[in-house]
Amino acid sequence: MNLTLTGKDTIIIDGRTLDLGDGDVAQVAFSNNLVEVTVGKNANALFAENATGNMAVLTLRVPRGNADDKYLNSKLAAQRKDLPGFVVMSGSIKKRLGDGDGNILVDTYTLQGGVIQRMPDVKENVAGDTEQAITVWTLAFANGERVLG
């Protein structure tokens, strides 16, 4: 039998361990292929590295107005004020995986060269929708790497 237990994950941006919201609090997505492949006449195959395949987009769900929301907002202000002078972000997500026998494996995504990709949205709701208490931040990183160990 194969078991995977997960919990006590850690999300870090610029050395800060983030205090996140509810649901999918952090998600890393790689939208582009690492390699492009075409097959031509006589089944000849062509392979080309696609550097944009290393790009990662990190989506974070942060409680609106908490210290991490304020920190990310200050990074946004600095980025908008002077992009060439902006100090890019780095980060990591460490997912702890157990096998049911007490052994732990850490699935780590390391992110480098990060900027805030888009302004966070806002809404007001008078029917008790808790989404209005969350700020969704979208960060783009030039490079993402995964290590299992």
PDB file of C-alpha atoms in Angstrom:
ATOM      1  CA  MET A   1       0.000   0.000   0.000  1.00  0.00           C
ATOM      2  CA  ASN A   2       1.228   3.504  -0.895  1.00  0.00           C
ATOM      3  CA  LEU A   3       0.259   6.381   1.408  1.00  0.00           C
ATOM      4  CA  THR A   4       0.930  10.119   1.204  1.00  0.00           C
ATOM      5  CA  LEU A   5       0.154  12.348   4.169  1.00  0.00           C
ATOM      6  CA  THR A   6       0.595  16.115   3.800  1.00  0.00           C
ATOM      7  CA  GLY A   7       0.496  19.056   6.149  1.00  0.00           C
ATOM      8  CA  LYS A   8       2.466  21.833   7.859  1.00  0.00           C
ATOM      9  CA  ASP A   9       3.608  23.266   4.517  1.00  0.00           C
ATOM     10  CA  THR A  10       5.660  26.471   4.495  1.00  0.00           C
ATOM     11  CA  ILE A  11       5.353  29.381   2.059  1.00  0.00           C
ATOM     12  CA  ILE A  12       8.176  31.926   2.175  1.00  0.00           C
ATOM     13  CA  ILE A  13       8.611  35.187   0.209  1.00  0.00           C
ATOM     14  CA  ASP A  14      11.770  37.249   0.719  1.00  0.00           C
ATOM     15  CA  GLY A  15      12.558  35.334   3.911  1.00  0.00           C
ATOM     16  CA  ARG A  16       9.059  35.927   5.377  1.00  0.00           C
ATOM     17  CA  THR A  17       6.971  32.905   6.340  1.00  0.00           C
ATOM     18  CA  LEU A  18       3.539  33.978   5.156  1.00  0.00           C
ATOM     19  CA  ASP A  19       0.327  33.912   7.192  1.00  0.00           C
ATOM     20  CA  LEU A  20      -2.240  32.927   4.587  1.00  0.00           C
ATOM     21  CA  GLY A  21      -6.018  32.730   4.250  1.00  0.00           C
ATOM     22  CA  ASP A  22      -8.358  29.878   3.387  1.00  0.00           C
ATOM     23  CA  GLY A  23      -8.814  27.325   0.599  1.00  0.00           C
ATOM     24  CA  ASP A  24      -6.004  27.122  -1.963  1.00  0.00           C
ATOM     25  CA  VAL A  25      -3.732  29.524  -0.059  1.00  0.00           C
ATOM     26  CA  ALA A  26      -0.822  29.171  -2.490  1.00  0.00           C
ATOM     27  CA  GLN A  27      -0.542  27.747  -5.970  1.00  0.00           C
ATOM     28  CA  VAL A  28       2.446  27.599  -8.313  1.00  0.00           C
ATOM     29  CA  ALA A  29       1.647  27.238 -12.011  1.00  0.00           C
ATOM     30  CA  PHE A  30       4.024  26.667 -14.911  1.00  0.00           C
ATOM     31  CA  SER A  31       2.050  27.737 -17.975  1.00  0.00           C
ATOM     32  CA  ASN A  32       4.655  27.163 -20.672  1.00  0.00           C
ATOM     33  CA  ASN A  33       6.316  24.020 -22.014  1.00  0.00           C
ATOM     34  CA  LEU A  34       9.965  23.323 -21.194  1.00  0.00           C
ATOM     35  CA  VAL A  35      10.493  21.852 -24.657  1.00  0.00           C
ATOM     36  CA  GLU A  36       8.631  22.320 -27.931  1.00  0.00           C
ATOM     37  CA  VAL A  37       8.389  19.295 -30.212  1.00  0.00           C
ATOM     38  CA  THR A  38       7.338  18.962 -33.819  1.00  0.00           C
ATOM     39  CA  VAL A  39       7.405  15.931 -36.055  1.00  0.00           C
ATOM     40  CA  GLY A  40       8.053  16.383 -39.737  1.00  0.00           C
ATOM     41  CA  LYS A  41       8.400  14.323 -42.889  1.00  0.00           C
ATOM     42  CA  ASN A  42       9.574  10.721 -42.453  1.00  0.00           C
ATOM     43  CA  ALA A  43       8.888  11.032 -38.695  1.00  0.00           C
ATOM     44  CA  ASN A  44      11.840  13.365 -38.179  1.00  0.00           C
ATOM     45  CA  ALA A  45      11.460  14.952 -34.753  1.00  0.00           C
ATOM     46  CA  LEU A  46      12.583  18.444 -33.864  1.00  0.00           C
ATOM     47  CA  PHE A  47      13.101  19.523 -30.252  1.00  0.00           C
ATOM     48  CA  ALA A  48      13.720  23.072 -29.044  1.00  0.00           C
ATOM     49  CA  GLU A  49      14.225  24.279 -25.505  1.00  0.00           C
ATOM     50  CA  ASN A  50      11.662  26.863 -24.441  1.00  0.00           C
ATOM     51  CA  ALA A  51      13.188  29.082 -21.743  1.00  0.00           C
ATOM     52  CA  THR A  52       9.768  30.463 -20.804  1.00  0.00           C
ATOM     53  CA  GLY A  53       8.964  26.994 -19.459  1.00  0.00           C
ATOM     54  CA  ASN A  54      10.987  27.940 -16.374  1.00  0.00           C
ATOM     55  CA  MET A  55       8.613  30.810 -15.544  1.00  0.00           C
ATOM     56  CA  ALA A  56       6.361  30.280 -12.556  1.00  0.00           C
ATOM     57  CA  VAL A  57       3.255  32.154 -11.450  1.00  0.00           C
ATOM     58  CA  LEU A  58       2.502  32.089  -7.730  1.00  0.00           C
ATOM     59  CA  THR A  59      -1.007  32.918  -6.558  1.00  0.00           C
ATOM     60  CA  LEU A  60      -1.408  33.725  -2.867  1.00  0.00           C
ATOM     61  CA  ARG A  61      -4.568  34.155  -0.773  1.00  0.00           C
ATOM     62  CA  VAL A  62      -3.667  36.550   2.032  1.00  0.00           C
ATOM     63  CA  PRO A  63      -6.031  37.874   4.731  1.00  0.00           C
ATOM     64  CA  ARG A  64      -6.818  41.447   3.651  1.00  0.00           C
ATOM     65  CA  GLY A  65      -4.934  44.012   5.718  1.00  0.00           C
ATOM     66  CA  ASN A  66      -2.667  41.601   7.625  1.00  0.00           C
ATOM     67  CA  ALA A  67       1.110  42.171   7.884  1.00  0.00           C
ATOM     68  CA  ASP A  68       1.854  40.085   4.762  1.00  0.00           C
ATOM     69  CA  ASP A  69      -0.782  41.920   2.727  1.00  0.00           C
ATOM     70  CA  LYS A  70       0.834  45.203   3.810  1.00  0.00           C
ATOM     71  CA  TYR A  71       4.298  43.859   2.917  1.00  0.00           C
ATOM     72  CA  LEU A  72       3.210  42.773  -0.573  1.00  0.00           C
ATOM     73  CA  ASN A  73       1.458  46.109  -1.067  1.00  0.00           C
ATOM     74  CA  SER A  74       4.694  47.935  -0.188  1.00  0.00           C
ATOM     75  CA  LYS A  75       6.535  45.752  -2.737  1.00  0.00           C
ATOM     76  CA  LEU A  76       3.902  46.690  -5.326  1.00  0.00           C
ATOM     77  CA  ALA A  77       4.363  50.391  -4.561  1.00  0.00           C
ATOM     78  CA  ALA A  78       8.159  50.094  -4.910  1.00  0.00           C
ATOM     79  CA  GLN A  79       7.822  48.154  -8.161  1.00  0.00           C
ATOM     80  CA  ARG A  80       5.420  50.721  -9.642  1.00  0.00           C
ATOM     81  CA  LYS A  81       7.553  53.654  -8.517  1.00  0.00           C
ATOM     82  CA  ASP A  82      10.799  52.449 -10.138  1.00  0.00           C
ATOM     83  CA  LEU A  83      10.785  49.095 -11.942  1.00  0.00           C
ATOM     84  CA  PRO A  84      14.478  49.261 -12.954  1.00  0.00           C
ATOM     85  CA  GLY A  85      15.421  49.942  -9.315  1.00  0.00           C
ATOM     86  CA  PHE A  86      13.070  47.284  -7.900  1.00  0.00           C
ATOM     87  CA  VAL A  87      14.630  44.482  -5.849  1.00  0.00           C
ATOM     88  CA  VAL A  88      13.056  41.307  -7.266  1.00  0.00           C
ATOM     89  CA  MET A  89      11.536  38.767  -4.920  1.00  0.00           C
ATOM     90  CA  SER A  90      12.502  35.193  -4.157  1.00  0.00           C
ATOM     91  CA  GLY A  91      10.493  32.515  -2.481  1.00  0.00           C
ATOM     92  CA  SER A  92       9.830  28.886  -1.791  1.00  0.00           C
ATOM     93  CA  ILE A  93       7.038  26.495  -1.063  1.00  0.00           C
ATOM     94  CA  LYS A  94       7.923  23.472   1.037  1.00  0.00           C
ATOM     95  CA  LYS A  95       5.338  20.717   0.996  1.00  0.00           C
ATOM     96  CA  ARG A  96       5.883  18.077   3.707  1.00  0.00           C
ATOM     97  CA  LEU A  97       4.960  14.555   2.664  1.00  0.00           C
ATOM     98  CA  GLY A  98       4.712  11.583   5.017  1.00  0.00           C
ATOM     99  CA  ASP A  99       4.547   7.908   4.065  1.00  0.00           C
ATOM    100  CA  GLY A 100       2.524   6.685   7.063  1.00  0.00           C
ATOM    101  CA  ASP A 101       5.623   5.095   8.646  1.00  0.00           C
ATOM    102  CA  GLY A 102       6.986   8.370  10.076  1.00  0.00           C
ATOM    103  CA  ASN A 103       9.255   9.151   7.126  1.00  0.00           C
ATOM    104  CA  ILE A 104       9.093  12.706   5.752  1.00  0.00           C
ATOM    105  CA  LEU A 105       9.969  13.861   2.247  1.00  0.00           C
ATOM    106  CA  VAL A 106       9.982  17.576   1.412  1.00  0.00           C
ATOM    107  CA  ASP A 107       8.748  18.686  -2.019  1.00  0.00           C
ATOM    108  CA  THR A 108      10.356  22.124  -2.488  1.00  0.00           C
ATOM    109  CA  TYR A 109       9.646  24.690  -5.170  1.00  0.00           C
ATOM    110  CA  THR A 110      12.278  27.445  -5.244  1.00  0.00           C
ATOM    111  CA  LEU A 111      11.279  30.658  -7.023  1.00  0.00           C
ATOM    112  CA  GLN A 112      13.660  33.400  -8.203  1.00  0.00           C
ATOM    113  CA  GLY A 113      13.351  36.753  -9.979  1.00  0.00           C
ATOM    114  CA  GLY A 114       9.854  37.630  -8.809  1.00  0.00           C
ATOM    115  CA  VAL A 115       7.650  40.621  -9.511  1.00  0.00           C
ATOM    116  CA  ILE A 116       4.028  41.371  -8.759  1.00  0.00           C
ATOM    117  CA  GLN A 117       2.259  40.561 -12.010  1.00  0.00           C
ATOM    118  CA  ARG A 118      -1.075  42.209 -11.400  1.00  0.00           C
ATOM    119  CA  MET A 119      -2.956  44.482  -9.034  1.00  0.00           C
ATOM    120  CA  PRO A 120      -5.098  42.652  -6.472  1.00  0.00           C
ATOM    121  CA  ASP A 121      -8.846  42.853  -6.996  1.00  0.00           C
ATOM    122  CA  VAL A 122     -11.318  43.967  -4.337  1.00  0.00           C
ATOM    123  CA  LYS A 123     -15.037  43.584  -3.762  1.00  0.00           C
ATOM    124  CA  GLU A 124     -17.690  44.549  -1.265  1.00  0.00           C
ATOM    125  CA  ASN A 125     -20.473  42.173  -0.309  1.00  0.00           C
ATOM    126  CA  VAL A 126     -23.280  42.633   2.205  1.00  0.00           C
ATOM    127  CA  ALA A 127     -24.451  39.002   2.202  1.00  0.00           C
ATOM    128  CA  GLY A 128     -21.603  37.559   4.300  1.00  0.00           C
ATOM    129  CA  ASP A 129     -19.202  36.523   1.509  1.00  0.00           C
ATOM    130  CA  THR A 130     -15.843  35.974   3.235  1.00  0.00           C
ATOM    131  CA  GLU A 131     -13.963  36.413  -0.078  1.00  0.00           C
ATOM    132  CA  GLN A 132     -14.049  40.159   0.589  1.00  0.00           C
ATOM    133  CA  ALA A 133     -11.657  39.525   3.509  1.00  0.00           C
ATOM    134  CA  ILE A 134      -9.018  37.967   1.202  1.00  0.00           C
ATOM    135  CA  THR A 135      -6.470  39.661  -1.047  1.00  0.00           C
ATOM    136  CA  VAL A 136      -5.351  37.530  -4.001  1.00  0.00           C
ATOM    137  CA  TRP A 137      -1.790  38.342  -5.063  1.00  0.00           C
ATOM    138  CA  THR A 138      -0.338  37.137  -8.376  1.00  0.00           C
ATOM    139  CA  LEU A 139       3.451  37.027  -8.548  1.00  0.00           C
ATOM    140  CA  ALA A 140       5.506  36.034 -11.608  1.00  0.00           C
ATOM    141  CA  PHE A 141       8.945  34.483 -11.209  1.00  0.00           C
ATOM    142  CA  ALA A 142      11.560  34.193 -13.960  1.00  0.00           C
ATOM    143  CA  ASN A 143      12.673  30.814 -12.689  1.00  0.00           C
ATOM    144  CA  GLY A 144      11.083  28.004 -10.734  1.00  0.00           C
ATOM    145  CA  GLU A 145      12.728  24.752  -9.726  1.00  0.00           C
ATOM    146  CA  ARG A 146      11.406  21.655  -8.014  1.00  0.00           C
ATOM    147  CA  VAL A 147      13.489  19.441  -5.716  1.00  0.00           C
ATOM    148  CA  LEU A 148      12.282  16.281  -3.964  1.00  0.00           C
ATOM    149  CA  GLY A 149      14.387  15.423  -0.965  1.00  0.00           C
TER     150      GLY A 149
END
